[in-house]
PDB file of C-alpha atoms in Angstrom:
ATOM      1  CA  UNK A 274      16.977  -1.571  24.830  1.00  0.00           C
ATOM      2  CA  UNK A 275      16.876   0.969  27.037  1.00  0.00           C
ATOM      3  CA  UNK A 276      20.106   1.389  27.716  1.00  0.00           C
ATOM      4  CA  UNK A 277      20.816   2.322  23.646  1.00  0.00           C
ATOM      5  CA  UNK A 278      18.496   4.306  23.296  1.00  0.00           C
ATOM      6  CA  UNK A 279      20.127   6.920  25.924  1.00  0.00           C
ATOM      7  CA  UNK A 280      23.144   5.659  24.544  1.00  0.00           C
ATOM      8  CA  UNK A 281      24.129   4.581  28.528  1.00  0.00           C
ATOM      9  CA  UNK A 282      24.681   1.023  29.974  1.00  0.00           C
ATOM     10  CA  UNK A 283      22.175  -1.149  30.818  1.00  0.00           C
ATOM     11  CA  UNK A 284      23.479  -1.168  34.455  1.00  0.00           C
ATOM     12  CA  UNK A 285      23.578   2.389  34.547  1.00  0.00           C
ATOM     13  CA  UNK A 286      19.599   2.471  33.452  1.00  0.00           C
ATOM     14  CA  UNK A 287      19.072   0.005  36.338  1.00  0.00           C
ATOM     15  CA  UNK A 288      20.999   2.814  39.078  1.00  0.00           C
ATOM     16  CA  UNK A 289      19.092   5.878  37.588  1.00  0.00           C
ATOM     17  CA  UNK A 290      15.690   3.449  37.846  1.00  0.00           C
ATOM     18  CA  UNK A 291      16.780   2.528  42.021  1.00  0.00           C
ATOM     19  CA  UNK A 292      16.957   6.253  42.556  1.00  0.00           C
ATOM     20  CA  UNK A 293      13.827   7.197  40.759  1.00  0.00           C
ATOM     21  CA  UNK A 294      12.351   4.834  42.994  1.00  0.00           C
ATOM     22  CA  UNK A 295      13.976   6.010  46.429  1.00  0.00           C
ATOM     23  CA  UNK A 296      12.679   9.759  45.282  1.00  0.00           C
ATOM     24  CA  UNK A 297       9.197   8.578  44.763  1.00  0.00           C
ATOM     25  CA  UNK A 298       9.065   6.097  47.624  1.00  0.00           C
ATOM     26  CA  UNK A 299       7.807   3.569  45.661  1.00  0.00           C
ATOM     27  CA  UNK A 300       8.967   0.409  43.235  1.00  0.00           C
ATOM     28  CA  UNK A 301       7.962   1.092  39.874  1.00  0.00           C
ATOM     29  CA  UNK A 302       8.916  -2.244  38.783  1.00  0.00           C
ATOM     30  CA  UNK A 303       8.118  -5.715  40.046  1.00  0.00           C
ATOM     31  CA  UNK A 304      10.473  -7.862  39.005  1.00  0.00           C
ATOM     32  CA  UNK A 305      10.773 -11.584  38.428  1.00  0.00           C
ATOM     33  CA  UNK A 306      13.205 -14.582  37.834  1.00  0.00           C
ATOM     34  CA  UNK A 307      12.840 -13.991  34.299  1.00  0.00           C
ATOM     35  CA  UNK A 308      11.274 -10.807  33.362  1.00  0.00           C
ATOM     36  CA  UNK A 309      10.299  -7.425  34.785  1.00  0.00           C
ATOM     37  CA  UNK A 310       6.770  -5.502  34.111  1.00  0.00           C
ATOM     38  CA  UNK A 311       5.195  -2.166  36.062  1.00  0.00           C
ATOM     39  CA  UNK A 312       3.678  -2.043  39.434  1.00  0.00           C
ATOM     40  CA  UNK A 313       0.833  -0.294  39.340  1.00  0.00           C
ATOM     41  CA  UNK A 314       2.594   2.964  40.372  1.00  0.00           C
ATOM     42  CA  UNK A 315       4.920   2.143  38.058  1.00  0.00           C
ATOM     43  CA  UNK A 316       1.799   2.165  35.220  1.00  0.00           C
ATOM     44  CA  UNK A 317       0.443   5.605  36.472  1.00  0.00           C
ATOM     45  CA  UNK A 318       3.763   7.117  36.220  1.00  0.00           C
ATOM     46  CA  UNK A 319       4.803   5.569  32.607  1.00  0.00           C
ATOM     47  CA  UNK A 320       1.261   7.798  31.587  1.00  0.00           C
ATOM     48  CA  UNK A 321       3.234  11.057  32.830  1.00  0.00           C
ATOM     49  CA  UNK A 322       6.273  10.333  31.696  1.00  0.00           C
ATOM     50  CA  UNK A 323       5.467   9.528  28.424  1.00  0.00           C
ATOM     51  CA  UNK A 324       2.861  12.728  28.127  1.00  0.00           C
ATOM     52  CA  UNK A 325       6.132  14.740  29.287  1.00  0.00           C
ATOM     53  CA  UNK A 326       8.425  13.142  26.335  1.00  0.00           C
ATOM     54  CA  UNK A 327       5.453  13.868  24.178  1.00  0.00           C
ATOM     55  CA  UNK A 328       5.844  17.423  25.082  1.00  0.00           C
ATOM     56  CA  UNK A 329       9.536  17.699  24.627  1.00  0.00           C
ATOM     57  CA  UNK A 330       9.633  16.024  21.374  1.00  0.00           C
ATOM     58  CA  UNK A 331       7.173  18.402  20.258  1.00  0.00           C
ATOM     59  CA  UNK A 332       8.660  21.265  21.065  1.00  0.00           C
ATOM     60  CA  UNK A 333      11.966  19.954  19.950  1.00  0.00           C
ATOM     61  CA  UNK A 334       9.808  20.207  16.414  1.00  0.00           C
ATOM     62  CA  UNK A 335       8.686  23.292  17.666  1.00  0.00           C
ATOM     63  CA  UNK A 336      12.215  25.159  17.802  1.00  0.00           C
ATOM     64  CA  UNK A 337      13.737  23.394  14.571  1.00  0.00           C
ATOM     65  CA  UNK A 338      10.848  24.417  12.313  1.00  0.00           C
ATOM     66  CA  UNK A 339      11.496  27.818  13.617  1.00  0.00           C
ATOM     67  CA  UNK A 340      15.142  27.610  12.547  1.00  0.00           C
ATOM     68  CA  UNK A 341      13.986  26.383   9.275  1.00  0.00           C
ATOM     69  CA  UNK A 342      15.193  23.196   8.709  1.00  0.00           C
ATOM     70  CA  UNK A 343      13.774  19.960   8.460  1.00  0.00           C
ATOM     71  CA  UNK A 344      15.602  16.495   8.549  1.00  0.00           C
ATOM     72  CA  UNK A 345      13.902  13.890   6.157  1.00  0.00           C
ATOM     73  CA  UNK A 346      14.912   9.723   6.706  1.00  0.00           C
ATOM     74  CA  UNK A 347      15.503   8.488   3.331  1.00  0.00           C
ATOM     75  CA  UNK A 348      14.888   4.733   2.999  1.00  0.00           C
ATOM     76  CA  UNK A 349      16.361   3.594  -0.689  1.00  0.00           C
ATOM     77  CA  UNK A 350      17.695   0.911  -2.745  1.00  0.00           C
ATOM     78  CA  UNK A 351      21.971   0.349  -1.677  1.00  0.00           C
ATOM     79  CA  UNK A 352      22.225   0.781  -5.931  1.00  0.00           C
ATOM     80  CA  UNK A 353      20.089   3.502  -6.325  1.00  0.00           C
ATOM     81  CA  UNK A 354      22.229   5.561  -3.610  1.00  0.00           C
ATOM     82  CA  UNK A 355      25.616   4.608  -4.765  1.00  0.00           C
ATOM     83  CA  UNK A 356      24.761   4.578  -8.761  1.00  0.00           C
ATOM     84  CA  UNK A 357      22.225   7.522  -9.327  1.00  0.00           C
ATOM     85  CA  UNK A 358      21.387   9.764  -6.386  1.00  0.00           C
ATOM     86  CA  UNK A 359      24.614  10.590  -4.265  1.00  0.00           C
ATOM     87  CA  UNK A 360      26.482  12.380  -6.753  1.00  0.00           C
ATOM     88  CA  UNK A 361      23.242  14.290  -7.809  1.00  0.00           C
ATOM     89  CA  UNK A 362      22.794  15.417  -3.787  1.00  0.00           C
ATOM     90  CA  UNK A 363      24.624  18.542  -4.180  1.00  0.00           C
ATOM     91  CA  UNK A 364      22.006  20.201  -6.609  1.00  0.00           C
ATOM     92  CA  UNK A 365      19.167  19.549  -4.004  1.00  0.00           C
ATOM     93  CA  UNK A 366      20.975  20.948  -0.776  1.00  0.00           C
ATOM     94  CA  UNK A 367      21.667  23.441  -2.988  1.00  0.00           C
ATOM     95  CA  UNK A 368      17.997  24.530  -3.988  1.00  0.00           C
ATOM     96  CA  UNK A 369      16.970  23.148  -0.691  1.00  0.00           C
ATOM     97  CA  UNK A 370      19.392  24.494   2.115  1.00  0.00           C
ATOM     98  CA  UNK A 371      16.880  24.310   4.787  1.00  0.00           C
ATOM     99  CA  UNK A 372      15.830  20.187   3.748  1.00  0.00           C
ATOM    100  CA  UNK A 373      18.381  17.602   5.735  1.00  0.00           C
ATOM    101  CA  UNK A 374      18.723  14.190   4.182  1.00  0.00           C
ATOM    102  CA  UNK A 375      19.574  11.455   5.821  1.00  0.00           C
ATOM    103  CA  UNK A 376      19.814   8.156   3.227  1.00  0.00           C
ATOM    104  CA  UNK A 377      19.253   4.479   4.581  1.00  0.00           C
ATOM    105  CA  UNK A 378      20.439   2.123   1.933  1.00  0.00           C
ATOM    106  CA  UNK A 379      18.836  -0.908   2.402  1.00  0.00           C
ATOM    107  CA  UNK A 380      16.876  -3.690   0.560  1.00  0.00           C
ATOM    108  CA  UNK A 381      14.708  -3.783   3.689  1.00  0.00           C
ATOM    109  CA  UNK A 382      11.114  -1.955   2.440  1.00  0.00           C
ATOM    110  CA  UNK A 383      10.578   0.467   5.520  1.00  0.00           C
ATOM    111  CA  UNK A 384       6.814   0.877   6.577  1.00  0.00           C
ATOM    112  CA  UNK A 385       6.380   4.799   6.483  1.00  0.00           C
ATOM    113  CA  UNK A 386       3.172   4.819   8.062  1.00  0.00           C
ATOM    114  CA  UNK A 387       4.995   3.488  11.071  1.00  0.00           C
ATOM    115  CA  UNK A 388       7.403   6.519  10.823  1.00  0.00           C
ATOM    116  CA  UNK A 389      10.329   3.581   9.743  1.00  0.00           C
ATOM    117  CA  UNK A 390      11.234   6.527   7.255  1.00  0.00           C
ATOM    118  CA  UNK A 391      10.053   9.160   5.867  1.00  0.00           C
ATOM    119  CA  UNK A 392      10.330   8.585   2.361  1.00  0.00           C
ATOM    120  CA  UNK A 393      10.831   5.286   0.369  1.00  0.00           C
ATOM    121  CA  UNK A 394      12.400   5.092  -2.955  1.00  0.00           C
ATOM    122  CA  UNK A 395      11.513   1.458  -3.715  1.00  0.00           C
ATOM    123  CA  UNK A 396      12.021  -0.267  -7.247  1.00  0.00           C
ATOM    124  CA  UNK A 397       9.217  -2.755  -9.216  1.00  0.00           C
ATOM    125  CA  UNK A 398       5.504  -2.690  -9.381  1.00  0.00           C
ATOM    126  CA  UNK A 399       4.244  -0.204  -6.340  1.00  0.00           C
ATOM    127  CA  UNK A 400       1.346   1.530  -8.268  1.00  0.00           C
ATOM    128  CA  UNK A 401      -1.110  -0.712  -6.152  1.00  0.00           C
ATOM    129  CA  UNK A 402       0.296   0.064  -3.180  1.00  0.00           C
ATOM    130  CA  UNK A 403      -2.298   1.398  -0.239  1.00  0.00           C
ATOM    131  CA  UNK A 404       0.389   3.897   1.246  1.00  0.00           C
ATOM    132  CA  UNK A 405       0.309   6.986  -1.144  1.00  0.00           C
ATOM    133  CA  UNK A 406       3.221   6.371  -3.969  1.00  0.00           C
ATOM    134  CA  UNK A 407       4.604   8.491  -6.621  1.00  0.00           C
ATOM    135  CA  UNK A 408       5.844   7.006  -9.859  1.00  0.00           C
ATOM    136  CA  UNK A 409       9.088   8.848 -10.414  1.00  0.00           C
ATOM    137  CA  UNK A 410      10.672   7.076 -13.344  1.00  0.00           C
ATOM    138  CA  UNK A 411      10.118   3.729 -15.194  1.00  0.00           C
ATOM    139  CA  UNK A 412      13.814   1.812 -15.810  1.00  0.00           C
ATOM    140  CA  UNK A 413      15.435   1.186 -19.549  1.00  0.00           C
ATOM    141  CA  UNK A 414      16.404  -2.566 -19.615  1.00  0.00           C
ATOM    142  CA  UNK A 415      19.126  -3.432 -21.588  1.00  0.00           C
ATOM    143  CA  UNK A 416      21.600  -6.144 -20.938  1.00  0.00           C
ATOM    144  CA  UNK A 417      25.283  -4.889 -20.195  1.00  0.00           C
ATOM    145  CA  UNK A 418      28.546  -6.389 -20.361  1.00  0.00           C
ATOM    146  CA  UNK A 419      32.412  -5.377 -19.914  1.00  0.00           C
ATOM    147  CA  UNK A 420      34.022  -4.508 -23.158  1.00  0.00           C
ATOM    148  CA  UNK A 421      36.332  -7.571 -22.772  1.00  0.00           C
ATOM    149  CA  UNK A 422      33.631  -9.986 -22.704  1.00  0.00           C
ATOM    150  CA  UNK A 423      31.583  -8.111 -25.537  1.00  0.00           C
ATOM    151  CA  UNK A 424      34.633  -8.485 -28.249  1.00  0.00           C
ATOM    152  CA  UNK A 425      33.958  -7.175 -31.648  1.00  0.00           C
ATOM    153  CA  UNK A 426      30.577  -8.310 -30.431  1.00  0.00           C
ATOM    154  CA  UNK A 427      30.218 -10.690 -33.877  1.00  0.00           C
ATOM    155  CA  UNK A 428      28.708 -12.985 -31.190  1.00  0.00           C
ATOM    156  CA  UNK A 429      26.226 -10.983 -30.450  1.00  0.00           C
ATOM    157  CA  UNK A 430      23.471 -11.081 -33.171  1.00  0.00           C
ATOM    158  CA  UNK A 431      19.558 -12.018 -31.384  1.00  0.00           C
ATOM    159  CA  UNK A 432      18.794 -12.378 -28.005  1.00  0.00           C
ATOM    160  CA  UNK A 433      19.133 -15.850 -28.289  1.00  0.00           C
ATOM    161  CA  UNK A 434      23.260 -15.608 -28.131  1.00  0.00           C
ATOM    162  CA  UNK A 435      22.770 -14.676 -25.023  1.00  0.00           C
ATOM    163  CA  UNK A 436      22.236 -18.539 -24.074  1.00  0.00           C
ATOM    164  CA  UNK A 437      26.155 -18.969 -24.596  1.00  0.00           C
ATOM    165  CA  UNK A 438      26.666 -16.703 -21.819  1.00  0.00           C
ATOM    166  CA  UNK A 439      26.508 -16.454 -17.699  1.00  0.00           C
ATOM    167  CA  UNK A 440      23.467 -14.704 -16.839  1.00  0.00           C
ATOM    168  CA  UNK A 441      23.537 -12.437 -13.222  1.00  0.00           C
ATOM    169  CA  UNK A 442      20.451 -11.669 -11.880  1.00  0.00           C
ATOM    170  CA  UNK A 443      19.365  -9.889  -8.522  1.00  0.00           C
ATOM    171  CA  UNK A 444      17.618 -11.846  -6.039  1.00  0.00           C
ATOM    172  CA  UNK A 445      14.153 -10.807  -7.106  1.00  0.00           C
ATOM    173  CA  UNK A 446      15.213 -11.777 -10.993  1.00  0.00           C
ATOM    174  CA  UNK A 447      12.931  -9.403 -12.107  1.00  0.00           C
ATOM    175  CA  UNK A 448      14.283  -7.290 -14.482  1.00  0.00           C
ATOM    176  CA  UNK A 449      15.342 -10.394 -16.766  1.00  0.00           C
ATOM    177  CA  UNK A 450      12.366 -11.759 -16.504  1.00  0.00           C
ATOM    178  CA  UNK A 451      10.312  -8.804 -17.833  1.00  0.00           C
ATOM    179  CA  UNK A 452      12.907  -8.406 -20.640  1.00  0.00           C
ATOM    180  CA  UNK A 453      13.321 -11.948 -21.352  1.00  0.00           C
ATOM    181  CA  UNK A 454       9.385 -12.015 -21.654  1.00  0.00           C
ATOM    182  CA  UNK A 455       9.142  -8.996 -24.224  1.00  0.00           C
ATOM    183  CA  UNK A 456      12.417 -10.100 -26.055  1.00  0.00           C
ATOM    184  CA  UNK A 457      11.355 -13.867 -26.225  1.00  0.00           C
ATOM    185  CA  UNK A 458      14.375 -14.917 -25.030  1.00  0.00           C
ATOM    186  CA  UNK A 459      13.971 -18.005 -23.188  1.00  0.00           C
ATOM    187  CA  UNK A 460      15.485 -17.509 -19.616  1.00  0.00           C
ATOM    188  CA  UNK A 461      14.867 -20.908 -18.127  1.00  0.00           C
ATOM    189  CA  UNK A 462      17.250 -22.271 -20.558  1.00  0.00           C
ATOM    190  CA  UNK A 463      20.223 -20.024 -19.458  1.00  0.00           C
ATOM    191  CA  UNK A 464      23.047 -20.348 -16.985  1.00  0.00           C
ATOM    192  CA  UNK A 465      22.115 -17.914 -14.264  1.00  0.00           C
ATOM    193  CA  UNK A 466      23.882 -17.015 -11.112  1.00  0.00           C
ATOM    194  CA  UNK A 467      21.958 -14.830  -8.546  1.00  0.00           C
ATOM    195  CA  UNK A 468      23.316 -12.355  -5.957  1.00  0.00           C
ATOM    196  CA  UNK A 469      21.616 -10.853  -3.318  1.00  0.00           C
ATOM    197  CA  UNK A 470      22.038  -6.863  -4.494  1.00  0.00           C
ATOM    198  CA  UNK A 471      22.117  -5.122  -7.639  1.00  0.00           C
ATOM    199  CA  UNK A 472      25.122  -3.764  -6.509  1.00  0.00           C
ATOM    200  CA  UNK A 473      27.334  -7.041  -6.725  1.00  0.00           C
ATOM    201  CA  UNK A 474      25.498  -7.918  -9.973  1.00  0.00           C
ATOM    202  CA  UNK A 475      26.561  -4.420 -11.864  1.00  0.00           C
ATOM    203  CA  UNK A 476      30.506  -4.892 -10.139  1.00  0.00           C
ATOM    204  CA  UNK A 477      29.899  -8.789 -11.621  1.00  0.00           C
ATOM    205  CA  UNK A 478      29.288  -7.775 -15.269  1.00  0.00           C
ATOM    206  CA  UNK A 479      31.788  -5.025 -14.756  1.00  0.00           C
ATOM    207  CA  UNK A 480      34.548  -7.699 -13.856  1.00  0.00           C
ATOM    208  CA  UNK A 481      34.019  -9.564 -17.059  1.00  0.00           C
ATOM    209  CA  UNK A 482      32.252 -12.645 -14.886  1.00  0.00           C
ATOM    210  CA  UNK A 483      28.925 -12.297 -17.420  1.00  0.00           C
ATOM    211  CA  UNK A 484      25.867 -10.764 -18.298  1.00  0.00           C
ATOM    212  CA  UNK A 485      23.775  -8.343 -15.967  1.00  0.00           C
ATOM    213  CA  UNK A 486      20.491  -6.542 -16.946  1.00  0.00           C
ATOM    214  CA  UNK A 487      21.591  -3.171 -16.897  1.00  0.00           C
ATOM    215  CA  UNK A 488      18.999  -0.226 -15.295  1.00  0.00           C
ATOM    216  CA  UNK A 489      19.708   2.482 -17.953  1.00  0.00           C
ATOM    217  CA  UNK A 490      20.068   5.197 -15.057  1.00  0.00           C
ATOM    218  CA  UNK A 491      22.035   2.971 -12.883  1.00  0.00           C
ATOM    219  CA  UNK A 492      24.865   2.145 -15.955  1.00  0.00           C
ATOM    220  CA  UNK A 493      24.686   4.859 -18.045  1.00  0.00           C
ATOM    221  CA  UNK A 494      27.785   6.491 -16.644  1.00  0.00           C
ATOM    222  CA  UNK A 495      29.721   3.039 -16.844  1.00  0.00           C
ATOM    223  CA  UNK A 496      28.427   2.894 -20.575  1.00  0.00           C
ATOM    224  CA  UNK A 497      29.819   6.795 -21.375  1.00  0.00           C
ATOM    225  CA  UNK A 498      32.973   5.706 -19.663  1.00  0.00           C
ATOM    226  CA  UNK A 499      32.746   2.619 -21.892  1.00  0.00           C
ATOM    227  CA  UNK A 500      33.583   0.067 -18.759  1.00  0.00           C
ATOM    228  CA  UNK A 501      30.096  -1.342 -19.937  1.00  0.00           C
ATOM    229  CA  UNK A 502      28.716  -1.817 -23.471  1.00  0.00           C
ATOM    230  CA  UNK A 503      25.068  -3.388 -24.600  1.00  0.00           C
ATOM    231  CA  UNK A 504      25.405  -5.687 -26.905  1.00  0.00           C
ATOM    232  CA  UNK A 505      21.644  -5.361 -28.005  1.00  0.00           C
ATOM    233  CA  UNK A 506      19.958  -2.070 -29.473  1.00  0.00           C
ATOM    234  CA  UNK A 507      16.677  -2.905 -28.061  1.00  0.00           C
ATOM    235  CA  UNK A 508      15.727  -2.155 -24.322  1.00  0.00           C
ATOM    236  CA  UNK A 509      12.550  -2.478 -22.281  1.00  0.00           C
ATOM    237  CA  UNK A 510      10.607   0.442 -20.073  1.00  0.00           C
ATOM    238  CA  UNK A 511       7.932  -0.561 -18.289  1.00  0.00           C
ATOM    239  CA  UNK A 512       5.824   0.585 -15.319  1.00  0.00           C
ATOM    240  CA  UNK A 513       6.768  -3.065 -13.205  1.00  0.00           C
ATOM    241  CA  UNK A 514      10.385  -1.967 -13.553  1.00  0.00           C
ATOM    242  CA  UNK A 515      10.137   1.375 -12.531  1.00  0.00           C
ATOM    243  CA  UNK A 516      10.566   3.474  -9.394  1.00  0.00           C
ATOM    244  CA  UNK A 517       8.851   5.355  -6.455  1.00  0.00           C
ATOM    245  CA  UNK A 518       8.145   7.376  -3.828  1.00  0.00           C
ATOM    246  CA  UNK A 519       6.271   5.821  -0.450  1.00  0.00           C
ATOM    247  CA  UNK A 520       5.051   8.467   2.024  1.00  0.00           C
ATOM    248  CA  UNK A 521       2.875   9.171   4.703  1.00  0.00           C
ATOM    249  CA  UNK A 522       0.285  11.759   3.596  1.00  0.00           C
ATOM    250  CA  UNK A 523      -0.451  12.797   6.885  1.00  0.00           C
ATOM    251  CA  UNK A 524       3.101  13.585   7.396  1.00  0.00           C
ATOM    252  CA  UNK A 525       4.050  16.911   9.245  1.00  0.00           C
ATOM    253  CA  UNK A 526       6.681  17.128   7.329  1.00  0.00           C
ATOM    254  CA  UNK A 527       4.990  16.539   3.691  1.00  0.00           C
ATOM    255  CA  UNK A 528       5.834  19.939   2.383  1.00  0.00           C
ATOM    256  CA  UNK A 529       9.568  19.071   2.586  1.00  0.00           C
ATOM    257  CA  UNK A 530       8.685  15.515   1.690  1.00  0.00           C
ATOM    258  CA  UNK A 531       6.931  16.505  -1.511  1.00  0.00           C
ATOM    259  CA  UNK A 532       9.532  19.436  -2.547  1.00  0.00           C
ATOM    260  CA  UNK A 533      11.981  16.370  -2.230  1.00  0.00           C
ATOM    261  CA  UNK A 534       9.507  14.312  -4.243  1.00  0.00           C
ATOM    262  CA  UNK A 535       8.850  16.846  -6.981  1.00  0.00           C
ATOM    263  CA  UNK A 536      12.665  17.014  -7.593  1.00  0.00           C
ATOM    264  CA  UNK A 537      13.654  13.250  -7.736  1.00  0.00           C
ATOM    265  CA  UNK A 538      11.049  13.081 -10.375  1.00  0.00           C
ATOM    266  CA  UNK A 539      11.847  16.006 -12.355  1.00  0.00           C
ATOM    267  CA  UNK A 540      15.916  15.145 -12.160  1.00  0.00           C
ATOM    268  CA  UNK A 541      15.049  11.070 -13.038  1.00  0.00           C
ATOM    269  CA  UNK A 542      13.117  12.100 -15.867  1.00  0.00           C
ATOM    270  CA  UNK A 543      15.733  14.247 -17.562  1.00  0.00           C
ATOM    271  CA  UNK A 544      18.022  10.799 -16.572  1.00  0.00           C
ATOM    272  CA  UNK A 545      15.679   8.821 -18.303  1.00  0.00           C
ATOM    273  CA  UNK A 546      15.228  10.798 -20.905  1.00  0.00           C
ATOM    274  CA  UNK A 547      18.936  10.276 -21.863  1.00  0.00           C
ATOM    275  CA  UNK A 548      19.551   6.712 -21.060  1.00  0.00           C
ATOM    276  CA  UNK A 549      16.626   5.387 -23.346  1.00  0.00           C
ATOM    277  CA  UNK A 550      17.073   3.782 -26.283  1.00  0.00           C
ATOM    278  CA  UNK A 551      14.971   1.464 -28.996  1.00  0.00           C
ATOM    279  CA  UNK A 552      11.806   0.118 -26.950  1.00  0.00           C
ATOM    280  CA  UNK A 553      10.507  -3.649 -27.767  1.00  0.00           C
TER     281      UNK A 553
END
C-alpha cells in the first residue's frame, strides 16, 4: 500500500492526493464503489511522476557511490545466518568497510532478477539454475546427536542402528535422503518427525529428542563444544547438498556483489575443509 510505503496513513495519502488534485485542477482518479483506477490525466501524470522518481532514485545511487558505500540485500537460509555466517561478519566489514549487508533470513527463495535481493545463498541442487549461480561449498553429512542420547555409543555400530532411533528431518528431507541413499540405510523404515526449519531440527537433536543430519559447517562448533557427537565416522559431500550464490549479472552493483561472493567462498572452503571427515 501506499500508505507503507511513505510510511504515512492511508487517509493521509488520500488528503495529500485531494490537494494534488485542487493544484492541478483536475481528478487524477476516478473512483468507484469498489475500486479506484486513473483518469486519463491521472495516466499522463503517473508517466512524469514516475520519470521524476526515476531520476531521484538515480541520483540517490549517484551520491552514495560517491561516498563509497554500497548496501547489498542478502537473502539466506534462517540456519545458515544464525549457525555459520553471523559470527564470521566481522572479518568482511572489516576487509570491506565500504560493502553494507543487510541479511534476510528466510526459507522463501527470492527472485534476484526481480531485484527481491541482491544475493541468494540458497542450499541443494542450484547448478542448473538459469539465473547465474556460484557453487560456494558442498555440505559434510553426518548424523548428530546430544551426548546423552549417544551413551558410550555401544549402540551405535552400522547405519542400520539408526532404525532404533527418532529420525528429524527438515521439510525438504533432503539431506537424509542423499545420505540414507549412499549409506544404504533404509529411511522408509524409520521413525521420522519433520519440522519446518533446520533450525528447530539442530535445537531438536541438541535437546536429546533424536537424530538430525548434521551440515558439517552448521554443527561443527556444537561438535568442538561436544553438545553434539556423530555416532558414525562416515559422512557424505555432494554437489545436491551443497550451497550457492544467485545473482543478477547485470547488476550495478556486481563488483560489490562478487567481492562478497569471492569471500563466502574462500571463508566456506577453509570451513569445509575442517569439518570433513571419511567420505562414502
Amino acid at each position: 500500500m501506499a500508505g507503507e510505503e511513505l510510511l504515512i496513513t492511508q487517509s493521509a495519502v488520500s488528503h495529500h492526493i485531494k490537494q494534488l488534485e485542487s493544484a492541478l485542477g483536475t481528478p487524477l482518479f476516478r473512483r468507484k464503489s469498489k475500486s479506484i483506477e486513473l483518469t486519463e490525466a491521472g495516466t499522463m501524470f503517473l508517466a512524469t511522476v514516475d520519470e521524476a522518481f526515476t531520476v531521484l532514485s538515480e541520483g540517490t545511487a549517484r551520491v552514495r557511490s560517491r561516498s563509497g558505500q554500497t548496501s547489498l540485500r542478502v537473502s539466506l537460509l534462517p540456519s545458515f545466518a544464525a549457525n555459520w555466517l553471523v559470527n564470521r561478519l566481522g572479518s568482511f566489514l572489516k576487509s570491506y568497510p565500504a560493502i553494507e549487508l543487510e541479511l534476510d533470513p528466510t526459507l522463501r527463495i527470492v527472485d534476484v532478477g526481480r531485484g527481491e535481493a541482491d544475493i541468494a545463498i540458497r542450499f541443494g541442487d542450484f547448478g542448473g539454475s538459469k539465473q547465474s549461480c556460484v557453487h560456494l561449498a558442498n555440505e559434510d553429512l553426518s548424523p548428530v546427536l546430544s551426548p546423552a542420547l549417544y551413551g558410550d555409543g555401544s549402540q551405535f555400530q552400522s547405519a542400520l542402528d539408526l532404525l532404533n532411533q527418532e529420525i528429524l528431518q527438515a521439510k525438504s528431507g533432503l539431506e537424509w535422503q542423499l545420505w540414507s541413499e549412499a549409506a544404504g540405510f533404509p529411511l522408509e523404515r524409520a521413525k521420522q518427525t519433520r519440522l519446518t526449519d533446520y533450525n528447530i531440527v539442530l535445537q531438536a537433536a541438541l535437546d536429546g529428542q533424536g537424530v538430525a543430519m548434521g551440515r558439517g559447517l552448521l554443527v561443527r562448533e556444537h561438535i568442538r563444544a561436544g553438545r553434539l557427537v556423530r555416532p558414525l565416522s562416515a559422512s557424505l559431500s555432494s554437489q545436491k547438498a551443497a550451497y550457492w550464490a544467485a545473482f543478477d549479472p547485470l547488476s550495478k552493483k556486481l563488483e560489490a556483489i562478487e567481492a562478497f561472493v569471492a569471500w563466502l567462498k574462500n571463508e566456506m572452503t577453509l570451513s569445509a575443509q575442517r569439518t570433513s571427515g571419511p567420505i562414502f
